[in-house]
PDB file of C-alpha atoms in Angstrom:
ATOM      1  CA  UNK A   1       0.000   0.000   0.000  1.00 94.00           C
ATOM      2  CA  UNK A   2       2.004   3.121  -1.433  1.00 95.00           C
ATOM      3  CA  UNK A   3      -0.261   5.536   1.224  1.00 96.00           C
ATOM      4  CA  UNK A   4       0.439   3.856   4.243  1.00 96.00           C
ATOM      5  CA  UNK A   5       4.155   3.352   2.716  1.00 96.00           C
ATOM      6  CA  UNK A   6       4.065   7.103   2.140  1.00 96.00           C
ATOM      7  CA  UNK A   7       3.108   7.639   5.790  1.00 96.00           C
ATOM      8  CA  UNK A   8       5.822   5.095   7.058  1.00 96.00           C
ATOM      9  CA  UNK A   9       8.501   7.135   4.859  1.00 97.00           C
ATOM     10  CA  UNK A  10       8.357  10.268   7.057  1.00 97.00           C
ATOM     11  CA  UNK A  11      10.808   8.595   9.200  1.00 96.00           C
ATOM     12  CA  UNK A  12      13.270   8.183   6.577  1.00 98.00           C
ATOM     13  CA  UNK A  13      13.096  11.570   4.971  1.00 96.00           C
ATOM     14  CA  UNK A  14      15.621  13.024   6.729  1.00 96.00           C
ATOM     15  CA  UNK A  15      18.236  10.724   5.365  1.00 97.00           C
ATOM     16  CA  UNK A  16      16.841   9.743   1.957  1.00 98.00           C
ATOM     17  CA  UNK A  17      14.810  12.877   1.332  1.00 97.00           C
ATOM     18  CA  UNK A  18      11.576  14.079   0.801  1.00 95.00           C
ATOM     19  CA  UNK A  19      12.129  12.560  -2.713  1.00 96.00           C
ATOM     20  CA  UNK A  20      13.780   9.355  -1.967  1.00 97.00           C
ATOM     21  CA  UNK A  21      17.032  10.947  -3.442  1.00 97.00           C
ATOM     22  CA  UNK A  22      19.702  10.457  -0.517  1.00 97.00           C
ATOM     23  CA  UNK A  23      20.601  13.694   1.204  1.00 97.00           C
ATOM     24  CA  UNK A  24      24.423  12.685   1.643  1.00 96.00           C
ATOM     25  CA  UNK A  25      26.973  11.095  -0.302  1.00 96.00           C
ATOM     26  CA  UNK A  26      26.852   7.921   1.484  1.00 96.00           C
ATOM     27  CA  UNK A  27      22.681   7.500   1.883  1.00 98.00           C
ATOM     28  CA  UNK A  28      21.462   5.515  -1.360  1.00 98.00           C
ATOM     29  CA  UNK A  29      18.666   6.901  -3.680  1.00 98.00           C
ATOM     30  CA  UNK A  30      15.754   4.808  -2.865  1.00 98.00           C
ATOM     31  CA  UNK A  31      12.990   6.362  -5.824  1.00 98.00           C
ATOM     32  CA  UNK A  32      12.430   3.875  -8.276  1.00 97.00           C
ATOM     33  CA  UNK A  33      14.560   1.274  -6.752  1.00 98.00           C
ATOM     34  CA  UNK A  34      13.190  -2.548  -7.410  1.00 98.00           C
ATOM     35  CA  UNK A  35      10.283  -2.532  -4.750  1.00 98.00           C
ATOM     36  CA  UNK A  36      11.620  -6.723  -3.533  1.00 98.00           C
ATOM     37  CA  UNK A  37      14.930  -5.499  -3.694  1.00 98.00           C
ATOM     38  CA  UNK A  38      14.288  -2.502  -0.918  1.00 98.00           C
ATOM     39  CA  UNK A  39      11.925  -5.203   1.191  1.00 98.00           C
ATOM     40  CA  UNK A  40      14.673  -7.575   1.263  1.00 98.00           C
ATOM     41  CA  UNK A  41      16.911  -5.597   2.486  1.00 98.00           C
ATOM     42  CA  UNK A  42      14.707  -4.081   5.305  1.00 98.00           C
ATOM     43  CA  UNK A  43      14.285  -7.614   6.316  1.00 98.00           C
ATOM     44  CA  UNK A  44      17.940  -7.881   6.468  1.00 98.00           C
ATOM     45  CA  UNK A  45      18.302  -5.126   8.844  1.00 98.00           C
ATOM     46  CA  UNK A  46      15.676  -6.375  10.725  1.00 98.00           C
ATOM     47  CA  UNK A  47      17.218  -9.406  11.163  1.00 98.00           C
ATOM     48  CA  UNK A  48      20.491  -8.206  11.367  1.00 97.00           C
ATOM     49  CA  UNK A  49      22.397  -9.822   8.379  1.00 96.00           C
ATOM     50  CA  UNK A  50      22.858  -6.575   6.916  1.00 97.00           C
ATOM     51  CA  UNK A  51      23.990  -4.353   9.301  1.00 96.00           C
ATOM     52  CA  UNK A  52      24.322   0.047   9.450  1.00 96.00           C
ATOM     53  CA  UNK A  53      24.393   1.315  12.538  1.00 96.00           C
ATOM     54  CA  UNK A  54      21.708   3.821  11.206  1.00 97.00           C
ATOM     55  CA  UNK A  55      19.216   1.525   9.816  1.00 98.00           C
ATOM     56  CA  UNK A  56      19.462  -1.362  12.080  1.00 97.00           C
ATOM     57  CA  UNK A  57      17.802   0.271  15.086  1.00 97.00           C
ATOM     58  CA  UNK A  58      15.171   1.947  12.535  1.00 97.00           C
ATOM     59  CA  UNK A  59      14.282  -1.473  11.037  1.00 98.00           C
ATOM     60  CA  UNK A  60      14.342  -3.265  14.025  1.00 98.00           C
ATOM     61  CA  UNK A  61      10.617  -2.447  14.808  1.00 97.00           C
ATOM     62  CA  UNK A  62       9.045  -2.527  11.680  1.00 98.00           C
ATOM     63  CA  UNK A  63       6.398  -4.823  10.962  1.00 98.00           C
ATOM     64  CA  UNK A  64       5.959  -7.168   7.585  1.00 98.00           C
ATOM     65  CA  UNK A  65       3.487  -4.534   6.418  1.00 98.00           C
ATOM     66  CA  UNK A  66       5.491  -1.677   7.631  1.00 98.00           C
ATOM     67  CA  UNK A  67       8.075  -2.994   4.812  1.00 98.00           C
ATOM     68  CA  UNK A  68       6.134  -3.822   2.141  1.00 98.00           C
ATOM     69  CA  UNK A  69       4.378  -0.593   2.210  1.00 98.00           C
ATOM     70  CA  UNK A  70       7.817   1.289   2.245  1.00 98.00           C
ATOM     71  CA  UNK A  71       9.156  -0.776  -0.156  1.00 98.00           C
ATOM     72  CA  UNK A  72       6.041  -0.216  -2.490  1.00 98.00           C
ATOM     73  CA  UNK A  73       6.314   3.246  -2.099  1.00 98.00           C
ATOM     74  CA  UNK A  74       9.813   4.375  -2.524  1.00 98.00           C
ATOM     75  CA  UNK A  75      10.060   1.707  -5.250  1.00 97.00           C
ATOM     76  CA  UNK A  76       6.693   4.207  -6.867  1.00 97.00           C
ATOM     77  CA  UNK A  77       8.526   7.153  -6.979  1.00 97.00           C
ATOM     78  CA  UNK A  78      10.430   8.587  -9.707  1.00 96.00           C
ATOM     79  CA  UNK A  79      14.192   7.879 -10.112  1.00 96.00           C
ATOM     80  CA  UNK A  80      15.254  10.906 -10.511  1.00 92.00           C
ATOM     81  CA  UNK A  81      13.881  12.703  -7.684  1.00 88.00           C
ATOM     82  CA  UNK A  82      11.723  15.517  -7.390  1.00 78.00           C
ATOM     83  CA  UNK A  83      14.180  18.224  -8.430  1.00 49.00           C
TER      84      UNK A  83
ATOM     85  CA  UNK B   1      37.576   6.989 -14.025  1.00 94.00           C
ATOM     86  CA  UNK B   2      34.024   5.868 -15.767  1.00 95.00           C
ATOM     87  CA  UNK B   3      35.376   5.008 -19.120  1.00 96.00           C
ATOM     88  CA  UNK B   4      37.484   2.449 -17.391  1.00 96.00           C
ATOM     89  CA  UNK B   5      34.300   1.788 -15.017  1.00 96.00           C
ATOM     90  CA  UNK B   6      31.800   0.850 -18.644  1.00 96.00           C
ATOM     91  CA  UNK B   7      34.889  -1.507 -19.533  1.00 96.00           C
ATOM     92  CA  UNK B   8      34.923  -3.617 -15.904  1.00 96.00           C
ATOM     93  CA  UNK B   9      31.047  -3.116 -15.298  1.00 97.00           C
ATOM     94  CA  UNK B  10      30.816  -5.873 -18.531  1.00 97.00           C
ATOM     95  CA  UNK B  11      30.914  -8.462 -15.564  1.00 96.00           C
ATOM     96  CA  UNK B  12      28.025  -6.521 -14.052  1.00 98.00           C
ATOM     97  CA  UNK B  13      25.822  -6.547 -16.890  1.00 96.00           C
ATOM     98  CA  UNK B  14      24.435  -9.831 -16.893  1.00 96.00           C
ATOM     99  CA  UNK B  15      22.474  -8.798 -13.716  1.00 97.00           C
ATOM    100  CA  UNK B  16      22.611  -5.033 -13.259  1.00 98.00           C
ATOM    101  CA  UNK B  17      21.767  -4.740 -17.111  1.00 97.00           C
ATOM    102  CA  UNK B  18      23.411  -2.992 -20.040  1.00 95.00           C
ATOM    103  CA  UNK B  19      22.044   0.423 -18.336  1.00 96.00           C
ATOM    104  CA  UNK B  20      22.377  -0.022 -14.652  1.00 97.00           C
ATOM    105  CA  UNK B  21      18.517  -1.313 -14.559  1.00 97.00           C
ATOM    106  CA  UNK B  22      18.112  -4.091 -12.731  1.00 97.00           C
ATOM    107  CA  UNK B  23      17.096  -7.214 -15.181  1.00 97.00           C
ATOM    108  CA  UNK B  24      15.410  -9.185 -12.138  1.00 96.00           C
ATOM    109  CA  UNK B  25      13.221  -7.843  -9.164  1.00 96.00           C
ATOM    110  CA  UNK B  26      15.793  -8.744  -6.733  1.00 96.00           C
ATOM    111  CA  UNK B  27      18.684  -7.104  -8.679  1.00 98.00           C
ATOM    112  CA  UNK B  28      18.915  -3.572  -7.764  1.00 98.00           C
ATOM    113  CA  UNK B  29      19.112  -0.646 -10.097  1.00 98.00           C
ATOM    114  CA  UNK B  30      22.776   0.986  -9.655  1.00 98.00           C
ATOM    115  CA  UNK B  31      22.081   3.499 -12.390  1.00 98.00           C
ATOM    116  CA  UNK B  32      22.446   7.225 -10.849  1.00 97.00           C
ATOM    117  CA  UNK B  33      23.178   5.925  -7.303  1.00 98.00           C
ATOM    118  CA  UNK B  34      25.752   7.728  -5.162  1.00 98.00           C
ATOM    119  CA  UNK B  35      28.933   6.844  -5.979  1.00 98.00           C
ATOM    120  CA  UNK B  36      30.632   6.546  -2.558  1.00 98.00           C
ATOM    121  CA  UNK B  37      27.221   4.622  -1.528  1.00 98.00           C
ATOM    122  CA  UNK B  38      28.245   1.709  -4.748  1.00 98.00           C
ATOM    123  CA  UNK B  39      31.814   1.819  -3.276  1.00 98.00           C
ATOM    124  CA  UNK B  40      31.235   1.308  -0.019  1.00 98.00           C
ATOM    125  CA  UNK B  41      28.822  -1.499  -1.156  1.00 98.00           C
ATOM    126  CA  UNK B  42      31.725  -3.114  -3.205  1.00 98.00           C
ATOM    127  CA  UNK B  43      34.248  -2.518  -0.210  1.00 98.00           C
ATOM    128  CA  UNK B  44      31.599  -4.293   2.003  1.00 98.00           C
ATOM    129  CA  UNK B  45      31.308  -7.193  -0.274  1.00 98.00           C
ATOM    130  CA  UNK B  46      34.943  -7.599  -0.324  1.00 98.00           C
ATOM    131  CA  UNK B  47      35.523  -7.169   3.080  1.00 98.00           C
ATOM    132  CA  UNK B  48      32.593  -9.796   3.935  1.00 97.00           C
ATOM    133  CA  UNK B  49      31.073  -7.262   6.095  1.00 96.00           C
ATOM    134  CA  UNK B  50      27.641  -7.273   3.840  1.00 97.00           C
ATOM    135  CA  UNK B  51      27.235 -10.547   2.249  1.00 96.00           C
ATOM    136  CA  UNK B  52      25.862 -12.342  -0.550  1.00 96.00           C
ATOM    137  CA  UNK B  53      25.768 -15.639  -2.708  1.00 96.00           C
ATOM    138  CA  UNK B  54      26.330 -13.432  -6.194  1.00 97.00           C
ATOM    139  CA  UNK B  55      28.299 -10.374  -4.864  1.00 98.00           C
ATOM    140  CA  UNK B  56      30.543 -11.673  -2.583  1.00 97.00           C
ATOM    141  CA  UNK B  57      32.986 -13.663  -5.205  1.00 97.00           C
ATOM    142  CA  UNK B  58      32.645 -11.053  -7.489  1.00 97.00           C
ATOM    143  CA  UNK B  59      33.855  -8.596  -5.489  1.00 98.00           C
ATOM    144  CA  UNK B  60      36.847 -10.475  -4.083  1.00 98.00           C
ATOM    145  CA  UNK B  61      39.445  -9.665  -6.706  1.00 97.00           C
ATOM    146  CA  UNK B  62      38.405  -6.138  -7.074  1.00 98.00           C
ATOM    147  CA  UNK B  63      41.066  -3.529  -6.824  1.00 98.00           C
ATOM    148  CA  UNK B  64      40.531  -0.114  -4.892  1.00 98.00           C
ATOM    149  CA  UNK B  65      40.809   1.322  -8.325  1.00 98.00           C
ATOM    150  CA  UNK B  66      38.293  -1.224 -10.025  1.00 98.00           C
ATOM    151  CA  UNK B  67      35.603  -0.250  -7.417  1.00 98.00           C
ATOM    152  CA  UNK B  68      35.971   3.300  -7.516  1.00 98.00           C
ATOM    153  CA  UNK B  69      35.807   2.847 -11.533  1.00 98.00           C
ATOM    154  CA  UNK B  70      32.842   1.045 -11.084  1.00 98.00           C
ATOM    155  CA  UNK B  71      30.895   2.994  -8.913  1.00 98.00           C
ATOM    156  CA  UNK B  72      32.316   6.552 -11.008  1.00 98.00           C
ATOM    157  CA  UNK B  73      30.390   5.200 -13.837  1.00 98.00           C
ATOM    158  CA  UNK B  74      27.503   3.403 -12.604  1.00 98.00           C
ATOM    159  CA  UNK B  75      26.742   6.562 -10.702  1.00 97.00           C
ATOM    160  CA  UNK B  76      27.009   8.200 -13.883  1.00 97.00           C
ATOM    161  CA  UNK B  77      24.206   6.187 -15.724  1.00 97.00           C
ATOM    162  CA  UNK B  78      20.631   8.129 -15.878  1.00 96.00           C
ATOM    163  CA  UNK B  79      19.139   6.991 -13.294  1.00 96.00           C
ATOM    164  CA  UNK B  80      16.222   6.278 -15.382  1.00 92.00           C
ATOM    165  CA  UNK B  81      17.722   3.556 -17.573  1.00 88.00           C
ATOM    166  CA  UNK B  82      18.477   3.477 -21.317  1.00 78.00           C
ATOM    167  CA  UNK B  83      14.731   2.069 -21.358  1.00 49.00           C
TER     168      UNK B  83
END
């Protein structure tokens, strides 16, 4: 569900941007990125086989749907960003 | 150096596409990403610190200057894809 993924995202705005374009050098874009590839690895921080000392603790209490609505929305937006 | 980036990313192509577009839902799209994001995404896989069943062997015999090659000119891809 893109809304509710949209609603989820707030969270991760500061880092990868209103837009989903990464606000630093080292945060990825996330717009348009391959919606199972962004759930996987949100289950891998989850569960701790990928590990960022950023995105561990945020994915550590996010539920199955939390994921697949974040990955279905960042994977919905444009590539290249709003601006 | 992306010229020298296009001629080592052949190796890539086969799963991160002739344009940096992912050619399977788990493959992510690299085209337009932030460079020191792909290189410190190669430098993980080579280390072992993120791991996985396709990327880690590839990125074992990488060179410093073969990662920062590759992620010069997969950052410099449109980020929409050649498609």
């Amino acid at each position: 569900d893109i809304q509710a993924g949209k609603v989820a995202a707030v969270q991760c705005q500061a880092c990868h941007g209103k837009d989903g374009i990464g606000l630093t050098p080292q945060t990825p874009n996330l717009a348009g990125q391959k919606e199972l590839y962004l759930s996987t690895q949100l289950v891998a921080y989850r569960s701790g086989s990928r590990k960022n000392s950023i995105m561990s603790p945020l994915a550590k209490p996010l539920s199955d749907e939390d994921i697949a609505n974040l990955a279905a929305y960042f994977a919905s937006l444009p590539a290249t960003g709003s601006r």
